[in-house]
Coordinates of C-alpha atoms in Angstrom, one line a residue:
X93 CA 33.9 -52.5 3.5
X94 CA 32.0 -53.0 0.7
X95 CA 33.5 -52.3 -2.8
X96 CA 32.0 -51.2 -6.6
X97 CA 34.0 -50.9 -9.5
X98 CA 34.2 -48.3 -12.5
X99 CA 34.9 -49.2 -16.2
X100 CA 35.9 -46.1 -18.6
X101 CA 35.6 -48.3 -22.5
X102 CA 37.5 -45.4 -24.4
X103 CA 38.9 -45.0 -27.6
X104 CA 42.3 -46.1 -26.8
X105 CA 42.0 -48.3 -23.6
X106 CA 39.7 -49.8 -21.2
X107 CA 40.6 -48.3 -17.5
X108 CA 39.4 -50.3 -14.4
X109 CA 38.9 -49.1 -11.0
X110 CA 37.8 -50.4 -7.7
X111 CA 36.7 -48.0 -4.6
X112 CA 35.4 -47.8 -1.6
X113 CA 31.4 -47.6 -1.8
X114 CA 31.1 -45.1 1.1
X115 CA 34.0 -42.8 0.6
X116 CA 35.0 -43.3 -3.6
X117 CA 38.8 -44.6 -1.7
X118 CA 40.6 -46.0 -4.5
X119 CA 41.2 -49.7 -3.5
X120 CA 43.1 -51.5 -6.8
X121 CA 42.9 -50.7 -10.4
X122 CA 43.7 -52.1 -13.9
X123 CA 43.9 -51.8 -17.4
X124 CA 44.4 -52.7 -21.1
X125 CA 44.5 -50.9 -24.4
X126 CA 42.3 -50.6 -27.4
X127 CA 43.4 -51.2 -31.1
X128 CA 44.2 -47.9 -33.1
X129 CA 41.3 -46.6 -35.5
X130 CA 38.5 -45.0 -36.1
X131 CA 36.5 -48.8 -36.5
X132 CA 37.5 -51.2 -34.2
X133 CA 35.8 -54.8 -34.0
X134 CA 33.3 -54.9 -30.5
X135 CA 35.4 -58.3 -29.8
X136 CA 38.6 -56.1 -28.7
X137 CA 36.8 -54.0 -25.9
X138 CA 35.4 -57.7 -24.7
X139 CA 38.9 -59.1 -24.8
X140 CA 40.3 -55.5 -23.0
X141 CA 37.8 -55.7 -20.6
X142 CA 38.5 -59.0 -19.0
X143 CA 42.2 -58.1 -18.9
X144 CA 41.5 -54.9 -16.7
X145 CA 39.2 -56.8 -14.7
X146 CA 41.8 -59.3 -14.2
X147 CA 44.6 -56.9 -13.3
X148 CA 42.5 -55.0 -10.8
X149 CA 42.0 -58.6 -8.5
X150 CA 38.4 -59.2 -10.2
X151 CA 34.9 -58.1 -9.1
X152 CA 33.5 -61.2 -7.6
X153 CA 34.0 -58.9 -4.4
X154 CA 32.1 -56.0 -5.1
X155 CA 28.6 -55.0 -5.3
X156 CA 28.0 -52.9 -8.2
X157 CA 29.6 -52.2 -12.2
X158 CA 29.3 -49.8 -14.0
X159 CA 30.1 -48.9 -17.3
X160 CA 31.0 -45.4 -18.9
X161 CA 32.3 -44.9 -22.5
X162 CA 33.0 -43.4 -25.9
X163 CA 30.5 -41.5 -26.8
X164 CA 28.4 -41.8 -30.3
X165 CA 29.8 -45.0 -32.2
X166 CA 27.7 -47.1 -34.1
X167 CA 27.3 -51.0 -33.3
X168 CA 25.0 -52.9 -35.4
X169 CA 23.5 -55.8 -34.0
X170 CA 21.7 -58.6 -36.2
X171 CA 18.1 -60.4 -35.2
X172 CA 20.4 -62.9 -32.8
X173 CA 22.3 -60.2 -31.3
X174 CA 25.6 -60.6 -33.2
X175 CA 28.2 -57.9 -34.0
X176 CA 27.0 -57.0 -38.2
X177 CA 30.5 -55.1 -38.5
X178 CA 32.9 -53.2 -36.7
X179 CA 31.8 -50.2 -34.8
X180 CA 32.5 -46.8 -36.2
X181 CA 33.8 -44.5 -33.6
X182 CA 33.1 -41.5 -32.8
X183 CA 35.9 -39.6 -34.4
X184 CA 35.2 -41.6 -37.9
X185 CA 34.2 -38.6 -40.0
X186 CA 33.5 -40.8 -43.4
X187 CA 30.0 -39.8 -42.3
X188 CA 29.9 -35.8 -42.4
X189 CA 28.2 -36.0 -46.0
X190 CA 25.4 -37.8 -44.4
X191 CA 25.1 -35.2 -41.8
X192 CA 24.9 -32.7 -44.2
X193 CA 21.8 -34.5 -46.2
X194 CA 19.9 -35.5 -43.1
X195 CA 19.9 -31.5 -41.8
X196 CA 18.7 -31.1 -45.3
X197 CA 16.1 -33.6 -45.3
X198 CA 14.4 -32.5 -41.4
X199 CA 14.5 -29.1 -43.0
X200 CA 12.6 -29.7 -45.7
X201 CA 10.3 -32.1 -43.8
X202 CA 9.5 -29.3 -41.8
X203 CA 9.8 -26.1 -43.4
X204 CA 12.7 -24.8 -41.4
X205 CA 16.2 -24.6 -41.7
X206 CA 17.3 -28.2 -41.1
X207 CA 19.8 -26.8 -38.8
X208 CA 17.4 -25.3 -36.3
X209 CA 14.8 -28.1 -37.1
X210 CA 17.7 -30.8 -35.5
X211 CA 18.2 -28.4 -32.3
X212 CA 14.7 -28.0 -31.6
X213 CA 14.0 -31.4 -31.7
X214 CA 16.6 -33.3 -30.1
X215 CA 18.9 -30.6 -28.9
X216 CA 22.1 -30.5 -31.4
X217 CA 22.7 -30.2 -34.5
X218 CA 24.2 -33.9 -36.3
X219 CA 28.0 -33.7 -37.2
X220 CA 29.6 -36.8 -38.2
X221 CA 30.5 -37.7 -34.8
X222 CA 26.6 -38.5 -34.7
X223 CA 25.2 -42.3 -34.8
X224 CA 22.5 -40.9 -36.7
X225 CA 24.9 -40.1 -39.2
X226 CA 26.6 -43.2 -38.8
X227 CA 23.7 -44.9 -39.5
X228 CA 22.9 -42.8 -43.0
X229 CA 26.2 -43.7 -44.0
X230 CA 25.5 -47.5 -43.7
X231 CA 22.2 -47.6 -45.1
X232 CA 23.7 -45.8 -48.2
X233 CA 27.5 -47.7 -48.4
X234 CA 26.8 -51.0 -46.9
X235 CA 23.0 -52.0 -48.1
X236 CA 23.7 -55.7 -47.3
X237 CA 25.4 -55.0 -44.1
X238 CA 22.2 -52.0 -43.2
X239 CA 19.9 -55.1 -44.3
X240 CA 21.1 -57.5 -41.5
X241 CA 21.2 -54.9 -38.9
X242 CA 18.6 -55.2 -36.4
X243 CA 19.5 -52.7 -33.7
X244 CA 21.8 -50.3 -32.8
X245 CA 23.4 -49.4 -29.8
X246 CA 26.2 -47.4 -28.4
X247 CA 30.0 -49.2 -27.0
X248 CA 28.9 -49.0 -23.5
X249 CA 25.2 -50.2 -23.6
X250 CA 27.0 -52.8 -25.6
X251 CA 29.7 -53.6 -22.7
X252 CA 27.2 -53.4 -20.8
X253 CA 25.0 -56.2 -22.0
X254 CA 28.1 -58.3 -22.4
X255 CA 28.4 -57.9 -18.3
X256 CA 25.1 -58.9 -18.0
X257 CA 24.9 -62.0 -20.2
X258 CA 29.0 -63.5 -19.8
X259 CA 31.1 -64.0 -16.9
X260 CA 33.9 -61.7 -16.4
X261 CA 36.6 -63.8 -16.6
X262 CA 35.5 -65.0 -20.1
X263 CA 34.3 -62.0 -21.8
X264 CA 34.5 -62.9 -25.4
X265 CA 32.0 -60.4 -27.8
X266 CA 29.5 -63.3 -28.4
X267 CA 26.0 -61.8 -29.1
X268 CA 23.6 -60.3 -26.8
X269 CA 20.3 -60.0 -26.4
X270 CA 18.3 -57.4 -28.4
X271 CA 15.7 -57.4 -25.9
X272 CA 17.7 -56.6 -22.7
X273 CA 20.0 -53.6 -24.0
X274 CA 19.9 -50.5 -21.9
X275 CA 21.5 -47.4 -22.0
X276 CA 21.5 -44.0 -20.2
X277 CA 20.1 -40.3 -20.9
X278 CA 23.7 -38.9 -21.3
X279 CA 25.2 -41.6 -24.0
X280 CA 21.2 -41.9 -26.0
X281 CA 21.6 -37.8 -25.9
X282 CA 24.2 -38.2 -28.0
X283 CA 22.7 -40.3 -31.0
X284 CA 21.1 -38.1 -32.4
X285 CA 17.2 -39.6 -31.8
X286 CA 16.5 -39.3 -28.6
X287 CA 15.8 -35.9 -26.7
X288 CA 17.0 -34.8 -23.6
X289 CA 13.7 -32.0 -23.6
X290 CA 11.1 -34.7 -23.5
X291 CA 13.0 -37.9 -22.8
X292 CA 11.8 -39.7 -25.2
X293 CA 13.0 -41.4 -28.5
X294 CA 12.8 -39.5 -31.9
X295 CA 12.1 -43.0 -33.8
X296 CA 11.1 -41.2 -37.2
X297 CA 14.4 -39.6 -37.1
X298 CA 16.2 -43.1 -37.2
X299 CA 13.9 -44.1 -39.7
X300 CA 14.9 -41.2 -41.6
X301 CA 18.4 -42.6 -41.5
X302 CA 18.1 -46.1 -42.5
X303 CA 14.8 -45.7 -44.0
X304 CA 13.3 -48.3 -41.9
X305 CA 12.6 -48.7 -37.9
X306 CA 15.4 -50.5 -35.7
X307 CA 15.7 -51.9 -32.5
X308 CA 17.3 -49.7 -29.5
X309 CA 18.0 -49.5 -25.8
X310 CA 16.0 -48.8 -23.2
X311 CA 16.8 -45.8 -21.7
X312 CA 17.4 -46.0 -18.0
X313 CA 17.4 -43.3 -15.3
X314 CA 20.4 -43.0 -13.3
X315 CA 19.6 -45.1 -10.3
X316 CA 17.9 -47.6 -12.0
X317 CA 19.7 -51.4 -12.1
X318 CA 20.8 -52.9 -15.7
X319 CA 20.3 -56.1 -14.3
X320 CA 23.4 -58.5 -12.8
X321 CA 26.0 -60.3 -14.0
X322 CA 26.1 -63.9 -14.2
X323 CA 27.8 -63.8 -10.7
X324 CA 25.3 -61.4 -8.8
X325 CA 27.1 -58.0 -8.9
X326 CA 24.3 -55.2 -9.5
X327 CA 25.1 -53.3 -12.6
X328 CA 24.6 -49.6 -13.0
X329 CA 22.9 -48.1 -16.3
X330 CA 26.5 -46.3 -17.4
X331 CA 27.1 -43.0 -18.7
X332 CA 28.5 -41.3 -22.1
X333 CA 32.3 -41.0 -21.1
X334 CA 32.1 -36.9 -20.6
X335 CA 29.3 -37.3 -18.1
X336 CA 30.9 -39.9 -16.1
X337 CA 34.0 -37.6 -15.8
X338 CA 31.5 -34.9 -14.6
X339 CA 30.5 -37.5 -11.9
X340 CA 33.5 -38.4 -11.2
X341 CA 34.8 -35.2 -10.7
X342 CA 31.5 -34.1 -8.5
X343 CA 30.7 -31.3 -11.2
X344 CA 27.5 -29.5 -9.8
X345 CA 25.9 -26.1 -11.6
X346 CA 28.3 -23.7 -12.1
X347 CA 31.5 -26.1 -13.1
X348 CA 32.9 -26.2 -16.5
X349 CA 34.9 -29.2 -16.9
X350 CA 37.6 -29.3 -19.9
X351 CA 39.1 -32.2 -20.7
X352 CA 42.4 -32.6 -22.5
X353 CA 42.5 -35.9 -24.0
X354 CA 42.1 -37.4 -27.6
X355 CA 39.3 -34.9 -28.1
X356 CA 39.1 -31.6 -26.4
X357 CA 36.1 -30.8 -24.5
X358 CA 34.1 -28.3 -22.7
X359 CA 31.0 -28.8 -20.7
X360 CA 28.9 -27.7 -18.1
X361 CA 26.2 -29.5 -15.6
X362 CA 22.6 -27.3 -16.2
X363 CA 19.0 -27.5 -15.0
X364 CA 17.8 -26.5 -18.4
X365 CA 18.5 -28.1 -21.6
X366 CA 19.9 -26.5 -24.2
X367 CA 19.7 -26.5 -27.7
X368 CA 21.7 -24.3 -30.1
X369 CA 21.3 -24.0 -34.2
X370 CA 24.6 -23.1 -34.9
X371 CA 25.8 -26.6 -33.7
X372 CA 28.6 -25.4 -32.0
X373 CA 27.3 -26.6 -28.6
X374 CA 25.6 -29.7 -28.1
X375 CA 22.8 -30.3 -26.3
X376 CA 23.7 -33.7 -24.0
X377 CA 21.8 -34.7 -20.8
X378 CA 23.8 -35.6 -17.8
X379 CA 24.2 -38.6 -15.7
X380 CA 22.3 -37.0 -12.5
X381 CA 19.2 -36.2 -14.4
X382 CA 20.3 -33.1 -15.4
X383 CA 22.4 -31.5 -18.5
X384 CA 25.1 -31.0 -20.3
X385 CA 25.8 -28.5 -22.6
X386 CA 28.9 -29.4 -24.3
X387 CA 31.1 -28.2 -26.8
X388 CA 33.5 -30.9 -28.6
X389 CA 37.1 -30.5 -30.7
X390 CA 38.5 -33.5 -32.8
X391 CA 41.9 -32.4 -31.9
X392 CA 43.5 -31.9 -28.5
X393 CA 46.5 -34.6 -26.6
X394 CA 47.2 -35.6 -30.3
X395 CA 48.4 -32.2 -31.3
X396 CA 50.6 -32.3 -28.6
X397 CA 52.0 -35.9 -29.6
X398 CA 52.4 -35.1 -33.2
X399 CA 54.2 -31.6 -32.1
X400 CA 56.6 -33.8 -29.7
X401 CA 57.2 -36.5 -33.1
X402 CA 57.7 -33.4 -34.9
X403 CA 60.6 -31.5 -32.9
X404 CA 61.5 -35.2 -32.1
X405 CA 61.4 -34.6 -28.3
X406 CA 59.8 -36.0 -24.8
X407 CA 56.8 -34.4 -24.2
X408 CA 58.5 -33.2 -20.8
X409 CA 60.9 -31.7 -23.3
X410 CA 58.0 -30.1 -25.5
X411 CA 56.3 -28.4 -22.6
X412 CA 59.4 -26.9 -20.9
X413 CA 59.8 -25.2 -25.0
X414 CA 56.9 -23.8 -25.2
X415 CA 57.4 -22.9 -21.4
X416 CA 60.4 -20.5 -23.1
X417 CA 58.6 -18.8 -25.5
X418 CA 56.6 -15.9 -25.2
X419 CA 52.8 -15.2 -25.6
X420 CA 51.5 -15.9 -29.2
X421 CA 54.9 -17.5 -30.1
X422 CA 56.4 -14.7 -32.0
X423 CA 53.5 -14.4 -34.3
X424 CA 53.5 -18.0 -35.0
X425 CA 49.8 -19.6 -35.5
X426 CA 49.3 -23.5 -35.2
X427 CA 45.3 -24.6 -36.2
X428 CA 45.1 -27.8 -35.2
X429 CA 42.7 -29.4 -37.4
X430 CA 44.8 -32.7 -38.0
X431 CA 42.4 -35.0 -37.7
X432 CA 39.8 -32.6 -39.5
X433 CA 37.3 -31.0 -37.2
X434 CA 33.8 -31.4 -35.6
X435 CA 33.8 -27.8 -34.0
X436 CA 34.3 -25.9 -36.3
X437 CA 32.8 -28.8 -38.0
X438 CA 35.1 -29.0 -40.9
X439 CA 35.4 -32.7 -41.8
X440 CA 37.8 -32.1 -44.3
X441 CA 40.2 -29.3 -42.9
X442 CA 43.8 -30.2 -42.4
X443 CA 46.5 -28.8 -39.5
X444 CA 48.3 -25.5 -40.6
X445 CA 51.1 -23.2 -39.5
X446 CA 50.5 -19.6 -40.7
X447 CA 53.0 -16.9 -40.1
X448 CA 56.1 -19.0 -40.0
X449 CA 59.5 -16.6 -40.7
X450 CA 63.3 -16.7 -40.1
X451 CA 62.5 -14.5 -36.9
X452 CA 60.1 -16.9 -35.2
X453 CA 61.2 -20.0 -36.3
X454 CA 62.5 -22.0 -33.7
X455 CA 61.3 -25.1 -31.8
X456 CA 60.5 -23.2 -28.4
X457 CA 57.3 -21.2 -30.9
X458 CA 56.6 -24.3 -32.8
X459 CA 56.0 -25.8 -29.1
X460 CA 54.2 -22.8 -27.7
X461 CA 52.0 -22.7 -31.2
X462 CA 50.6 -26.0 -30.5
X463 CA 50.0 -25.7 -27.0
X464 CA 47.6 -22.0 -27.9
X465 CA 46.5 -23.9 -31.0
X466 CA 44.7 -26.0 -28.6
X467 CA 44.0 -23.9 -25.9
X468 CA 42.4 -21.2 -28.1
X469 CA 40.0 -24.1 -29.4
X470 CA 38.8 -24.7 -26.4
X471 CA 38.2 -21.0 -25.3
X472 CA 36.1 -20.8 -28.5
X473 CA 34.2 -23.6 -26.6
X474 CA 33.9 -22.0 -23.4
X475 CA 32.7 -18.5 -25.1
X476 CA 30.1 -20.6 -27.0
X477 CA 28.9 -21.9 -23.8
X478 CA 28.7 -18.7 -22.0
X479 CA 26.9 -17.0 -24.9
X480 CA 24.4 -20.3 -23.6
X481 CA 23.9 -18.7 -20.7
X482 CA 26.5 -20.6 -18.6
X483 CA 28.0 -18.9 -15.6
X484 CA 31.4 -20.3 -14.6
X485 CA 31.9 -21.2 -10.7
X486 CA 34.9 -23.0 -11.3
X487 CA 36.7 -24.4 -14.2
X488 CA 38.1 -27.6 -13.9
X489 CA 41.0 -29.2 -16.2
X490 CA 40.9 -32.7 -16.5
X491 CA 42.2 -35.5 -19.2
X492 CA 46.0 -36.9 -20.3
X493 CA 46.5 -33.0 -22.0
X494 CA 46.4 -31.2 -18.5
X495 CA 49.2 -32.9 -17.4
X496 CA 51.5 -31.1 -19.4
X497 CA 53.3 -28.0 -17.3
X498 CA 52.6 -25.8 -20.1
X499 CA 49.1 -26.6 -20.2
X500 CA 48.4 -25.7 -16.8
X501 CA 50.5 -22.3 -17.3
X502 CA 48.9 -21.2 -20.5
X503 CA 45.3 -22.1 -19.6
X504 CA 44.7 -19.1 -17.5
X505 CA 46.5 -17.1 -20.2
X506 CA 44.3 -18.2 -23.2
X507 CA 41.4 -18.6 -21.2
X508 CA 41.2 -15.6 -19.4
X509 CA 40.2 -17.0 -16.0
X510 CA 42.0 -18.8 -12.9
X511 CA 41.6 -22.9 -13.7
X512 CA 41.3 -25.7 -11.0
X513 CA 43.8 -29.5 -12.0
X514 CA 42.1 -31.9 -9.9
X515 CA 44.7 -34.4 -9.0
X516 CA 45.2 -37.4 -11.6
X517 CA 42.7 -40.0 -11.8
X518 CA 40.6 -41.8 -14.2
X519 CA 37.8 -39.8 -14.0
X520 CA 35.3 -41.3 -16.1
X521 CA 36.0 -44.8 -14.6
X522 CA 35.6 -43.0 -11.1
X523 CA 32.1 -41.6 -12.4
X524 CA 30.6 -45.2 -13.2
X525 CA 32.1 -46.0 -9.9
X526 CA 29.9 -43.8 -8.1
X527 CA 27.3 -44.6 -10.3
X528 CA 27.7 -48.3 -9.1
X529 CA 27.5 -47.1 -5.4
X530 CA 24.4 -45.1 -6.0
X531 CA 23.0 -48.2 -7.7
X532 CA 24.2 -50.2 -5.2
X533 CA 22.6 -48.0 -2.2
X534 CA 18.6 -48.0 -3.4
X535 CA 18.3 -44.3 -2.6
X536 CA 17.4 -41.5 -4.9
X537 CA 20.7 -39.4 -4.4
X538 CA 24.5 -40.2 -5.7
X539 CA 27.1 -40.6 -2.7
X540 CA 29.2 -38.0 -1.9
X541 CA 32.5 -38.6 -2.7
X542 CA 35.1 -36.1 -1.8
X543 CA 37.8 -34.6 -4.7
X544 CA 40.8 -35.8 -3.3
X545 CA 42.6 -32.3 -4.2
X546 CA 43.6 -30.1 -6.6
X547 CA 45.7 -27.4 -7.8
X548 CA 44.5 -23.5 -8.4
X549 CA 46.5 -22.2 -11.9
X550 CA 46.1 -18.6 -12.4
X551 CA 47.9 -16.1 -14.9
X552 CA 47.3 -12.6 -16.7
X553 CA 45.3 -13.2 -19.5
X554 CA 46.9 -12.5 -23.1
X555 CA 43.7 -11.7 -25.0
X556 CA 46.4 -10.9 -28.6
X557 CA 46.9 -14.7 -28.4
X558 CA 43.3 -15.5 -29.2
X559 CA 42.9 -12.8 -31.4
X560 CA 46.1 -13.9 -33.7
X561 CA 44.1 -17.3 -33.9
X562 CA 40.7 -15.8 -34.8
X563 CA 42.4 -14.3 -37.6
X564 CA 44.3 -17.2 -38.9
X565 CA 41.0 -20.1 -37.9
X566 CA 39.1 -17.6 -40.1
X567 CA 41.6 -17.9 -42.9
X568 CA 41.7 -21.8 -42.8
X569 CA 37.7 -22.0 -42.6
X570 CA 37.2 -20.1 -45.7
X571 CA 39.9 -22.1 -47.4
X572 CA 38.2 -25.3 -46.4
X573 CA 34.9 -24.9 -47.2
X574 CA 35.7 -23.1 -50.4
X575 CA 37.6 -26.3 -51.3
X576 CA 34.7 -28.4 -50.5
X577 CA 32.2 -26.4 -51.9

């Protein structure tokens, strides 16, 4: 039987898994957390990933790794390949000033609005999720560290290189070499420079970041080998963390995969690329060779922690409250901008309750409120992707959030349409998985792995429950951006 294994590098742990090569069977599995933050030294995924190797048996048995991860973080490499600094993450919004002068700059460059000139050229529009933002920030904050930085890359062409270069069972974050990093359509197609239209690199938009060229990854296609690890085990080009889940989860034309974790996200597989001024919807490639439109929130599983801290309950304990309240939680509004926001992209924003009286205030509405706050931010995503031209098939819920009882009850209410829960899994680790076996198999087309099952929720919608958010998101937008401005 032979075997290929899966790596998901997220922001809060590294996950593991093993599977069958021929049918995606889940053979052994492992894994090891992250360090909190939104900059975390390169050295701690190395250290993570050897433990979750270690507890899944090893991979000196199988044929193939891959690697898929967080999306958009910056790691700065010198000339010898060594870490400059630690790697902002993709939920590090220090950058969203940057953003705003680099729109600014490409407009004026090229006599449109910068907005529009960043969708026509690489597909989105930069928030400061973005490396390319990332990158501004650096070159204006850090001159000395911008000055010894050679190259950037992204955490899994990173991991991935360390795969290549150091054996698995002493992983330590050492440097790598510049000239062998590699990366994927799906994880460059979020940087920022680099279009998923042409395929190509948008070097003078880098340069128009740091104000100088830098070294990057080559961009592989999906079947294509990264090279092997010290041992001999083929390794697979990897994939942004939100196209490996789409993998994973088999996601063809049609499906709209959410995912509840620590973002929220909503994103479809397409035969066109898309590219959308407003910036609410991103223009990502996939990791078949197609795309993904996707729409990203800062704030989703979090809410839902913070909520349970608040009322000082078990998450069991927070869904079966919000279970007993009714639709729209008496009137009661939660916008869950607590960690501020990237769509709306309001950097600055902070969580709010609106509509709070003696009436409605009790722990089952606080519980329902936070469950609709983050529901009705991703219906906003989902209605920004259908105005794209998406045509739902099937929606599937993934991620930690869907979990939740409530979640899957109130989806179908907020949402409007019937949802589909795959059964648990780590899909992004199963995604690189079945990466690895398509790398491992020579041929032109991914294996076909089977979901292992699911769950159909369906409910009567409650439009009034996204139309008592719009009000209230409207109300803290305003306030905001008037603070900023």
């Amino acid at each position: 039987m032979a075997l290929v294994a899966g790596v998901d590098t997220s922001t809060q742990s590294c996950k593991v898994v093993i599977r069958n090569a021929e049918t995606g069977a889940l053979v052994r599995s492992g894994r090891a957390t992250h360090p909190d933050g939104t900059e975390v030294d390169p050295a701690a995924w190395a250290v993570a990933l050897r433990e979750a190797i270690d507890q899944a048996g090893g991979i000196d048995d199988v044929a193939a790794i891959a690697v898929g991860g967080q999306q958009h973080g910056m790691v700065c490499l010198d000339g010898d390949g060594a870490v400059v600094r630690d790697a902002l993450l993709w939920n590090d919004t220090r950058s969203a000033a940057a953003a705003v002068d680099l729109q600014a700059e490409l407009g004026a460059r090229t006599g449109q609005p910068g907005a529009v000139a960043w969708a026509e050229a690489v597909g989105s529009v930069p928030v400061a999720s973005f490396t390319v933002t990332k990158v501004r920030w650096l070159a204006q904050h850090e001159p000395d560290r911008a000055d010894a930085t050679a190259a950037v890359c992204l955490p899994h062409d990173w991991v991935t290189a360390l795969l290549r270069e150091q054996p698995a069972d002493r992983l330590t974050g050492a440097s790598v070499s510049l000239d062998s990093l590699t990366t994927d359509r799906s994880d460059a197609s979020g940087t920022g420079y680099w279009s998923p239209q042409t395929g190509e690199y948008r070097m003078d938009l880098l340069e128009l970041a740091m104000g100088r060229a830098l070294a990057v990854p080559r961009v592989l296609q999906p079947h294509q080998q990264a090279g092997c690890t010290p041992s001999g085990v083929l390794i697979g080009p990897g994939a942004g963390d939100n196209a490996a889940a789409a993998l994973g989860l088999g996601a063809a034309v049609g499906d709209v995969v959410l995912s509840i974790g620590t973002s929220g996200v909503v994103c479809a597989v397409s035969l066109v690329p898309s590219a959308d001024s407003s910036g609410a919807v991103a223009g990502f490639a996939d990791a078949t060779g197609n795309f993904l439109p996707l729409v990203c929130t800062l704030n989703a599983a979090r809410v839902l922690d913070a909520a349970a801290r608040m009322l000082r309950v078990s998450h069991q304990e927070l869904s079966d409250l919000a279970l007993a309240a009714q639709p729209g939680a008496g009137g009661l509004v939660l916008v869950p901008y607590l960690e501020g926001e990237r769509t709306p992209n309001l950097p600055d924003a902070t969580g709010s309750v609106h509509g709070l009286q003696l009436s409605n205030a009790t722990a089952e509405n606080l519980a329902r409120a936070a469950f609709e706050g983050v529901l009705c931010g991703l219906a906003d995503g989902l209605e920004a992707m259908l105005a794209h031209g998406v045509q739902p098939r099937r929606i599937l819920m993934v991620g930690g959030g869907a979990a939740a009882p409530a979640m899957r009850a109130l989806a179908p209410v907020v949402l409007g349409l019937p949802v589909q829960v795959p059964v648990a899994s780590e899909y992004v680790a199963d995604g690189a998985a079945r990466q690895a076996a398509w790398v491992a198999s020579g041929t032109l087309e991914a294996p076909d792995w089977p979901l292992a099952g699911s769950i159909v929720f369906d409910a009567a919608p409650v439009p009034s429950v996204r139309q008592q958010y719009a009000e209230v998101r409207s109300m803290v937008r305003m306030r905001t951006e008037g603070r900023a401005g």
